[in-house]
mmCIF file of C-alpha atoms in Angstrom:
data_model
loop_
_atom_site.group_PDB
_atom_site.id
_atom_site.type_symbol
_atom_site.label_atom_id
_atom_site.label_comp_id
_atom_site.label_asym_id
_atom_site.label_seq_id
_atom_site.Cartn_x
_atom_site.Cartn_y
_atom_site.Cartn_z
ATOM 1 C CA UNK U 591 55.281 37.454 21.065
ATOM 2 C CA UNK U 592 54.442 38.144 16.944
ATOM 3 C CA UNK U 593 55.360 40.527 15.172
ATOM 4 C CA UNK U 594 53.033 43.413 14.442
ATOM 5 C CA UNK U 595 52.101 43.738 11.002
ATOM 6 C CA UNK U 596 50.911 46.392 8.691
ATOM 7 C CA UNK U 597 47.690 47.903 9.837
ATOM 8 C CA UNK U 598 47.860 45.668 12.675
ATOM 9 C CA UNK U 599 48.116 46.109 16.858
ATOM 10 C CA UNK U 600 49.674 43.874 18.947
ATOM 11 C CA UNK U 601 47.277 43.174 21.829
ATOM 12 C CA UNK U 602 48.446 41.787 25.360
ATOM 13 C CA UNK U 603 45.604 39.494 26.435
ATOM 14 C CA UNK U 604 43.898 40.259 29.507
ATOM 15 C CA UNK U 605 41.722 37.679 29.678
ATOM 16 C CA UNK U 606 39.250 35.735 26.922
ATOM 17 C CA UNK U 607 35.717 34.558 27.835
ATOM 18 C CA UNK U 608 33.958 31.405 26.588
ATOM 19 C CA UNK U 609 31.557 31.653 24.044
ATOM 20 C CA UNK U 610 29.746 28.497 26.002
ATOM 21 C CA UNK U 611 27.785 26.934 23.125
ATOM 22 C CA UNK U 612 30.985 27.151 21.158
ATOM 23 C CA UNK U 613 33.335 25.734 23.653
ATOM 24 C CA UNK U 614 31.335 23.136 24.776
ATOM 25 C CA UNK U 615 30.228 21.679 21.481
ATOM 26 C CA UNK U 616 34.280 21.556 20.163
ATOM 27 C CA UNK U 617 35.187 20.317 23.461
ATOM 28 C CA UNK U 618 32.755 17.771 22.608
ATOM 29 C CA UNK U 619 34.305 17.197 19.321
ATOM 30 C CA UNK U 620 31.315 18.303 17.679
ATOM 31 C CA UNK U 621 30.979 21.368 15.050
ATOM 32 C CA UNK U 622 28.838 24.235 16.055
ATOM 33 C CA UNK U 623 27.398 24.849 12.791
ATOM 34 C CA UNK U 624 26.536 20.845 12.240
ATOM 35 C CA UNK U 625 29.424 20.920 9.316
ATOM 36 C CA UNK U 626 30.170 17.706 7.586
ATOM 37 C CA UNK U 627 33.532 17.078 8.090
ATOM 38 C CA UNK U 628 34.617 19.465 11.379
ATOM 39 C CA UNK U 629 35.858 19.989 13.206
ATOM 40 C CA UNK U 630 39.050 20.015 10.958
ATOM 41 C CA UNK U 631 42.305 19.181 12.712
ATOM 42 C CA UNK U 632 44.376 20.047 14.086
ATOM 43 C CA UNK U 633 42.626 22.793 16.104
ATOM 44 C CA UNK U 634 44.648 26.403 15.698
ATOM 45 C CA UNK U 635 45.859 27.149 18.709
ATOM 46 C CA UNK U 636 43.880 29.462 20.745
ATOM 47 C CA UNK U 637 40.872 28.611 19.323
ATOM 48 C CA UNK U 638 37.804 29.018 19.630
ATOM 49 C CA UNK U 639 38.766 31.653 21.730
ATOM 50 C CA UNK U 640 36.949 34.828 20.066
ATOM 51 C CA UNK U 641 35.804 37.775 22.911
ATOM 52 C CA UNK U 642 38.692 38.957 24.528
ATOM 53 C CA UNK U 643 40.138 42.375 26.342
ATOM 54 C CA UNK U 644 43.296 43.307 26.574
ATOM 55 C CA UNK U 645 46.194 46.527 26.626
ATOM 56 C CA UNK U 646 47.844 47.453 22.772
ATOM 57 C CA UNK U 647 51.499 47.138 23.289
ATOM 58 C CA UNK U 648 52.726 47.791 19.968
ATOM 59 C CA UNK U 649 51.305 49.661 16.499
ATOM 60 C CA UNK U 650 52.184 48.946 13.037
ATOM 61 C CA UNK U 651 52.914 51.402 9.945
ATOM 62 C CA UNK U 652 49.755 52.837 9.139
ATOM 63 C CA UNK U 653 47.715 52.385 12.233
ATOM 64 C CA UNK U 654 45.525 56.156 12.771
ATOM 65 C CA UNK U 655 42.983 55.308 15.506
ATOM 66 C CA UNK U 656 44.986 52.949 18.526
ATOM 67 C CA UNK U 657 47.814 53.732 20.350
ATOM 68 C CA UNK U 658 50.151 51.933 22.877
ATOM 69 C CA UNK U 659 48.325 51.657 26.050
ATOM 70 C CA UNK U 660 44.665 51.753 24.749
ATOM 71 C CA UNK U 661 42.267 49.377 26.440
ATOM 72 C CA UNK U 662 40.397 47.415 24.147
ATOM 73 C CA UNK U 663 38.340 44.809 22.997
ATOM 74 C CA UNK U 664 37.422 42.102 20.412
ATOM 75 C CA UNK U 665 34.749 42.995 17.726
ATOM 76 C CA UNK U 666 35.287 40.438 15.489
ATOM 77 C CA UNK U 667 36.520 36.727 15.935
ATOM 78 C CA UNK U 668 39.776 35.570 14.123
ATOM 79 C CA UNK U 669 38.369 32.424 12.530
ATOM 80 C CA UNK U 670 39.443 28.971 12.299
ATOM 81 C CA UNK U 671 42.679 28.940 9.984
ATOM 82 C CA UNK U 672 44.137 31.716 12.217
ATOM 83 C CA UNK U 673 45.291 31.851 16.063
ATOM 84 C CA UNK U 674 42.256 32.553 18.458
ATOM 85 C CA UNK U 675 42.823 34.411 21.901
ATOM 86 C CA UNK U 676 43.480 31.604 24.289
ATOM 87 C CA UNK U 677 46.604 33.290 24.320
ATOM 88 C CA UNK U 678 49.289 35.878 25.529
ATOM 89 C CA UNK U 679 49.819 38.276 22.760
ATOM 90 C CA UNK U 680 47.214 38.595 19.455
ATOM 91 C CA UNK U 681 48.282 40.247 16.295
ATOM 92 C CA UNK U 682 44.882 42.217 15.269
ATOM 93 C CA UNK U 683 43.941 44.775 12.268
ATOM 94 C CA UNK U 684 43.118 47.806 13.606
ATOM 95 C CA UNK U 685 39.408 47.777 12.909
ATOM 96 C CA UNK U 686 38.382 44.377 14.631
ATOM 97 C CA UNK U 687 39.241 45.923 17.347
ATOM 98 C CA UNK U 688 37.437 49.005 19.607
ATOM 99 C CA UNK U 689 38.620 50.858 22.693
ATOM 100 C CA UNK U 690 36.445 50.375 25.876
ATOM 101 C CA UNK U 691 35.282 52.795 28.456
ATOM 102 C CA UNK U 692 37.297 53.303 31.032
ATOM 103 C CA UNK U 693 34.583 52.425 34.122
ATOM 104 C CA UNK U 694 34.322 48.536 31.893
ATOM 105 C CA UNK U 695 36.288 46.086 33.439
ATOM 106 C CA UNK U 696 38.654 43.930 31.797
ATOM 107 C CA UNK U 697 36.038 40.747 32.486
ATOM 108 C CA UNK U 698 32.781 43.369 31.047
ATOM 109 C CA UNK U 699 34.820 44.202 27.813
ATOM 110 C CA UNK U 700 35.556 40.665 26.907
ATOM 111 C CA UNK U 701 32.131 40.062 25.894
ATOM 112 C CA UNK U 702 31.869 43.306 23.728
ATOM 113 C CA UNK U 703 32.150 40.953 20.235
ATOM 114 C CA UNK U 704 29.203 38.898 21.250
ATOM 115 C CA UNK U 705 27.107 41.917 22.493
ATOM 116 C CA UNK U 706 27.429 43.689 19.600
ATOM 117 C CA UNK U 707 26.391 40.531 17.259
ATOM 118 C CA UNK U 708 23.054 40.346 20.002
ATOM 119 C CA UNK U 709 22.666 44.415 19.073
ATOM 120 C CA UNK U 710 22.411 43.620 15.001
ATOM 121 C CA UNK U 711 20.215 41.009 15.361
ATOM 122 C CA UNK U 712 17.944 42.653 17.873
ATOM 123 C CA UNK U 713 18.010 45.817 15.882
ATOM 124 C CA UNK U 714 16.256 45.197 12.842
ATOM 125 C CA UNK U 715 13.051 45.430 14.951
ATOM 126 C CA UNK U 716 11.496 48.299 16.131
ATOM 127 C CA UNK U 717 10.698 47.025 19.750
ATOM 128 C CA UNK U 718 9.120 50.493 20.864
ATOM 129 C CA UNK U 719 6.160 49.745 23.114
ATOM 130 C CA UNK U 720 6.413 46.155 22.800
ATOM 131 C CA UNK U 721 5.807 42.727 24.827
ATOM 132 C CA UNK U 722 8.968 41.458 23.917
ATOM 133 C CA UNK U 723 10.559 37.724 24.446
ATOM 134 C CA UNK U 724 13.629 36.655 25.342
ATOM 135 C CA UNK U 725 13.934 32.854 25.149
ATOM 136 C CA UNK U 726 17.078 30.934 26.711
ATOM 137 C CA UNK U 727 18.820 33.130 29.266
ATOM 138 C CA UNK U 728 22.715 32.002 28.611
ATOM 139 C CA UNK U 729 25.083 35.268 28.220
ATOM 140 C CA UNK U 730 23.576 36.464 25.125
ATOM 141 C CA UNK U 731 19.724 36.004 26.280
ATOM 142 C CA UNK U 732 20.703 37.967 29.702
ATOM 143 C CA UNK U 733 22.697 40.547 27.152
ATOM 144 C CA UNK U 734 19.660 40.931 24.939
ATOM 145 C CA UNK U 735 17.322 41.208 27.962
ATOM 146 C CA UNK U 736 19.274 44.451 28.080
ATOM 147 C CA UNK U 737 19.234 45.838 25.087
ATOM 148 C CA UNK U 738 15.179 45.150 24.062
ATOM 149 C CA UNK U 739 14.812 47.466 27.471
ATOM 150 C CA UNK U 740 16.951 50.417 26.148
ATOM 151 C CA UNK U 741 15.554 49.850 22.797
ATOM 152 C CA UNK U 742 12.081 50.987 24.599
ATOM 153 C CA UNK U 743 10.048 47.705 24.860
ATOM 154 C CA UNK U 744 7.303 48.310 27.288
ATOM 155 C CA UNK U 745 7.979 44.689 29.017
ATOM 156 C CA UNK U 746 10.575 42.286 28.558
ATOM 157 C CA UNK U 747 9.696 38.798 29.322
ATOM 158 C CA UNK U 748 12.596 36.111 30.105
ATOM 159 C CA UNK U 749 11.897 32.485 29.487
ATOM 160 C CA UNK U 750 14.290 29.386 30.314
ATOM 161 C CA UNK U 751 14.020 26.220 32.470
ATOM 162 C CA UNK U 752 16.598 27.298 35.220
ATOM 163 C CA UNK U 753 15.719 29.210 37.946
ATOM 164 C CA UNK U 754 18.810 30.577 38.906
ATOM 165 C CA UNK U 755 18.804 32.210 35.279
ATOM 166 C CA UNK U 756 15.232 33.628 35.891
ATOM 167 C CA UNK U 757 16.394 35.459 38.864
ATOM 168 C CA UNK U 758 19.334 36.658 37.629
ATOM 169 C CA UNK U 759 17.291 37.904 34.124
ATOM 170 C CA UNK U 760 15.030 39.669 36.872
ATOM 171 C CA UNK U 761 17.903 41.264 38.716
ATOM 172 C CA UNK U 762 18.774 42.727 34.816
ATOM 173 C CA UNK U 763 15.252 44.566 34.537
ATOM 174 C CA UNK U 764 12.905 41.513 32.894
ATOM 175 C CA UNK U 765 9.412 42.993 33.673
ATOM 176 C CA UNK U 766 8.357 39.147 34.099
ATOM 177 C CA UNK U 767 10.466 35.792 34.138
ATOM 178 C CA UNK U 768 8.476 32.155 32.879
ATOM 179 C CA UNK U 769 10.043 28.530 32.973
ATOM 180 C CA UNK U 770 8.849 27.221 29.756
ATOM 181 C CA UNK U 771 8.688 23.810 32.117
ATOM 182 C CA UNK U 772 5.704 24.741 34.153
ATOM 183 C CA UNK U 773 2.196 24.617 32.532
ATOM 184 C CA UNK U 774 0.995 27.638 34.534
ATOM 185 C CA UNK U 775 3.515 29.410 32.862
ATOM 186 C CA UNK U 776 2.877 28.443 29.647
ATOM 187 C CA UNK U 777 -0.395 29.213 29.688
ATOM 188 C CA UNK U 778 0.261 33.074 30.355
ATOM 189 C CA UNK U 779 1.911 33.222 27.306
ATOM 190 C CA UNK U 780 -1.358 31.613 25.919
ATOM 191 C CA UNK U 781 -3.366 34.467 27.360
ATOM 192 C CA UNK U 782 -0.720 37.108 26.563
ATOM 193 C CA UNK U 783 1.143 36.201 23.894
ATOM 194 C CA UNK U 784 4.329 37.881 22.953
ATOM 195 C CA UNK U 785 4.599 41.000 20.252
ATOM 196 C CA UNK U 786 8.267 40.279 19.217
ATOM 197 C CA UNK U 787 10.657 37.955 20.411
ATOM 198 C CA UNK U 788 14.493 37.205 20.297
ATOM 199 C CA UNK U 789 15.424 33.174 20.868
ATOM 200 C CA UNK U 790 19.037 32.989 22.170
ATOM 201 C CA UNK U 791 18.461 28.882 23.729
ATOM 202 C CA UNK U 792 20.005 27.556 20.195
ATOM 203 C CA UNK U 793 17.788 24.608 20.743
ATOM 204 C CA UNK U 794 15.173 23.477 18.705
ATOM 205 C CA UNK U 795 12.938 23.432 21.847
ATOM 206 C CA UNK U 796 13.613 27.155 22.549
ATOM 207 C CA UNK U 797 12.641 28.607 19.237
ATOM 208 C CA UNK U 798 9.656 26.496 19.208
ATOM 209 C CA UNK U 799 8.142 28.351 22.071
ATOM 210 C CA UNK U 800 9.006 31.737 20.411
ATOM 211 C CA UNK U 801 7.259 30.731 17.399
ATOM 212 C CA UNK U 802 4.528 29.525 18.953
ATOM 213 C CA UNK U 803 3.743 32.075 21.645
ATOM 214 C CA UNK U 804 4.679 35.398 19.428
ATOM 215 C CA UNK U 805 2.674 37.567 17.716
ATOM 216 C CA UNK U 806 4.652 39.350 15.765
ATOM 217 C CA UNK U 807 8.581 38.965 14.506
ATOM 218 C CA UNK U 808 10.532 35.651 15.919
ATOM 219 C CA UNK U 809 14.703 36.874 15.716
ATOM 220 C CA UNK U 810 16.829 33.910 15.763
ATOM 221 C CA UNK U 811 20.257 34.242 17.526
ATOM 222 C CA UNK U 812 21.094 30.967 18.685
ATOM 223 C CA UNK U 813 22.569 28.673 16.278
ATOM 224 C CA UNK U 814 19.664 26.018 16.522
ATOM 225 C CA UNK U 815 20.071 22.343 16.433
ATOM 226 C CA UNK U 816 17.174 20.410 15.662
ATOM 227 C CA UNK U 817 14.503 21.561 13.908
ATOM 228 C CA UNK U 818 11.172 24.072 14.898
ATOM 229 C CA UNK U 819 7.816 23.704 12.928
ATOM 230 C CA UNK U 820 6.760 26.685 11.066
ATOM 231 C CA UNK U 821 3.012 26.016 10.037
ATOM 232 C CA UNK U 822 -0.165 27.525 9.002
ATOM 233 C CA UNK U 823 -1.014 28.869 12.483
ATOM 234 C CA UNK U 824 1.862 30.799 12.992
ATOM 235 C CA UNK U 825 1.258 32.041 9.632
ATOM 236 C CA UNK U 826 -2.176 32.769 10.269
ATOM 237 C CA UNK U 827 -0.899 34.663 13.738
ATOM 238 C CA UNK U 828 1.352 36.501 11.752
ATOM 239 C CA UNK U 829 4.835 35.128 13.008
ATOM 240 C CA UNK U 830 7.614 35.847 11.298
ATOM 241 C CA UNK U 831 11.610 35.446 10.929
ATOM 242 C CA UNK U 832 13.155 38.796 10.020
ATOM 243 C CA UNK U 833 16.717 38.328 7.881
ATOM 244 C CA UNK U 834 19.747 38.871 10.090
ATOM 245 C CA UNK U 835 22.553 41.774 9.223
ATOM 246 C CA UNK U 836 25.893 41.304 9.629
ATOM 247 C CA UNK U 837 27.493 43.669 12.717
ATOM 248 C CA UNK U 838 28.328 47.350 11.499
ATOM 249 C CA UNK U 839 30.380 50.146 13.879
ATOM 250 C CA UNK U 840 27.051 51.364 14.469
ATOM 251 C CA UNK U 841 26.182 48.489 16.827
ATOM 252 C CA UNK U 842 29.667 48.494 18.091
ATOM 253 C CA UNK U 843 29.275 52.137 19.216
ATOM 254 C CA UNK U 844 25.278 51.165 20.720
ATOM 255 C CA UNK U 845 27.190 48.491 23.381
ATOM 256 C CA UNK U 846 29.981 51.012 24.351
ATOM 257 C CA UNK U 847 27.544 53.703 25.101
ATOM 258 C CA UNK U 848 25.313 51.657 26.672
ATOM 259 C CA UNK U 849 28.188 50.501 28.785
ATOM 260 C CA UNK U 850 29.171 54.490 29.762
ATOM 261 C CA UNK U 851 25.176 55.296 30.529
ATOM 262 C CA UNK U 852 25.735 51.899 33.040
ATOM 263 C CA UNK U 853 22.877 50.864 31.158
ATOM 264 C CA UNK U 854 24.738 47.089 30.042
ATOM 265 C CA UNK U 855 26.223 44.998 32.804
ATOM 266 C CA UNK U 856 27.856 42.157 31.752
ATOM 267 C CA UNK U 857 30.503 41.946 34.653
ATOM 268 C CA UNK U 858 27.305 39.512 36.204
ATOM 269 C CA UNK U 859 27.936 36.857 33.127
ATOM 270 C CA UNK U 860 31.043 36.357 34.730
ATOM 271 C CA UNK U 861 30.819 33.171 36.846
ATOM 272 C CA UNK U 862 34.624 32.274 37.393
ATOM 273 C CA UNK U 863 38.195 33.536 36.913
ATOM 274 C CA UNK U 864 40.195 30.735 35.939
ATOM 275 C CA UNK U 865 43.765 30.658 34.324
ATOM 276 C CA UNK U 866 44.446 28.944 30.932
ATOM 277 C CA UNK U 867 45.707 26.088 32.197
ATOM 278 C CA UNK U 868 42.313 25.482 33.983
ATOM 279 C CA UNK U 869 40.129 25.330 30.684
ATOM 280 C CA UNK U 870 38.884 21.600 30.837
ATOM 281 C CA UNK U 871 37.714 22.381 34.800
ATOM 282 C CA UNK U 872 36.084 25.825 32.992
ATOM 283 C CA UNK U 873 34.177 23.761 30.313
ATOM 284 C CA UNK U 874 33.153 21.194 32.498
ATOM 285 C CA UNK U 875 31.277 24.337 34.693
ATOM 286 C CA UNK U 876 29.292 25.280 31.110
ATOM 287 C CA UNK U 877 28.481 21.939 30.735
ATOM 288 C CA UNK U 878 27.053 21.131 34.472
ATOM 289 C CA UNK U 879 25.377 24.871 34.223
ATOM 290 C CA UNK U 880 27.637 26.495 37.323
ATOM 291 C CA UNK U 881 28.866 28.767 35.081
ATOM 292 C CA UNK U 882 27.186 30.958 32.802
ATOM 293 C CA UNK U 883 30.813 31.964 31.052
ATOM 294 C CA UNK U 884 34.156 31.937 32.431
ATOM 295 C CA UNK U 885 37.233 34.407 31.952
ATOM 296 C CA UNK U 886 40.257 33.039 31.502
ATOM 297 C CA UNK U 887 43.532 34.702 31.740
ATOM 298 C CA UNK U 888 46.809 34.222 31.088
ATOM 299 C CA UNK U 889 49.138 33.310 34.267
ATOM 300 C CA UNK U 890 48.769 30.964 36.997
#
């Protein structure tokens, strides 16, 4: 159990979710970000553990906002040359952290950190009235299917290539679910094309049929390997990449009251409970597509 510092709260960890494109790739031994030369070893321990929940159990000096016993969550991730939160206790400054409603579960509130980083990227559009896209239905494509709905688009359309994520998207309010595999579906997006979309597949494959199929602004969450063609009919259809922004308390505070209107469920991105020990079984889930993430938690 650390010490906590200056400015800092010591957080007892509830549980930590994966962050699947993440885990898998380092699990893989391969670097998210296509980095020459990582991933750099030793791995810190506890990483790449970065949306977590868990109970403050200690304050430092100087600490205003967070007292013992406050539930709370992640907002932003500890990095690699510092401890991640495959762990028991987490020393954290006081403002990378936010308290969570009290009717979001421990599981809900671990995936605050990435719903807030779907919330600034979605949010530099104005998706009022719109046909809007959401391409590649892992946790932050079923998130963002959320959010484009209470940021008033007039029909939210899911794409992937599993089924079981179509349905679930559904279940979440998608006005209409497409698998980019069928021709028949394809071609509706031919006929009606999207106004604005928001590709979350981090696949070259997945932004590809956001650029080619919207009309409008193309927002790129995933981190994409590969590479999409940008040409002169998308330019002449007036596609377009708007530039991301950085998280701000602003889209912290647009998750958590989302969350209290019940207007955000992300218990359903929950697939499994496992304990630490369990991680490699947990991974192996991402990777064969049972699981869409897991929470893990400290115990047996």
């Amino acid at each position: 159990v650390p010490e906590v510092g200056e400015q800092e709260v010591l957080v007892k960890i509830r549980g930590c979710v994966t962050c699947p494109h993440w885990d898998i790739t380092l699990f893989r031994g391969i670097d998210i970000f296509d980095r020459p030369g990582h991933p750099r070893y030793p791995i810190p321990p506890g990483y790449p553990g970065h949306e977590a929940s868990g109970e403050v159990v200690a304050v430092g000096p100087g600490v205003n906002t967070l007292k013992v016993g406050d539930r709370v969550a992640s907002v932003v991730t500890a990095g690699e040359r510092s401890p991640g939160f495959y762990a028991e206790y987490i020393n954290r400054p006081e403002d990378t952290v936010a308290k969570i409603p009290d009717n979001v579960s421990w599981e809900a509130a671990a995936s605050l950190e990435m719903a807030r980083y779907v919330a600034s990227h979605v949010r530099v559009v104005d998706w009022s009235g719109l046909r809007a896209g959401v391409i590649g239905l892992g946790p932050a494509g079923l998130i963002a299917v959320q959010h484009l709905q209470a940021l008033g688009a007039r029909e939210v359309v899911a794409i992937d290539v599993l089924e079981q994520r179509l349905a679930l998207a559904k279940k979440l309010g998608a006005a209409d679910t497409l698998n980019s595999t069928r021709e028949v579906d394809r071609q509706k997006l031919v006929e009606q094309p999207l106004q604005a979309s928001v590709d979350c597949s981090g696949a070259a494959a997945g932004l590809q049929v956001a650029l080619d199929h919207t009309r409008g602004p193309v927002v790129v969450f995933g981190v994409v390997h590969g590479e999409a063609k940008f040409g002169t009919r998308h330019w002449r259809q007036r596609t377009w990449i708007p530039e991301r922004k950085s998280p701000t308390a602003d889209d912290t505070e647009f998750v958590l009251n989302l969350w209290r209107e019940g207007r955000l469920d992300t218990d359903t991105l929950v697939s499994t409970r496992l304990p630490f020990a369990e991680y490699a079984r947990g991974i192996g889930m991402l990777i064969e597509r049972q699981a869409i993430k897991v929470y893990y938690y400290p115990g047996t």
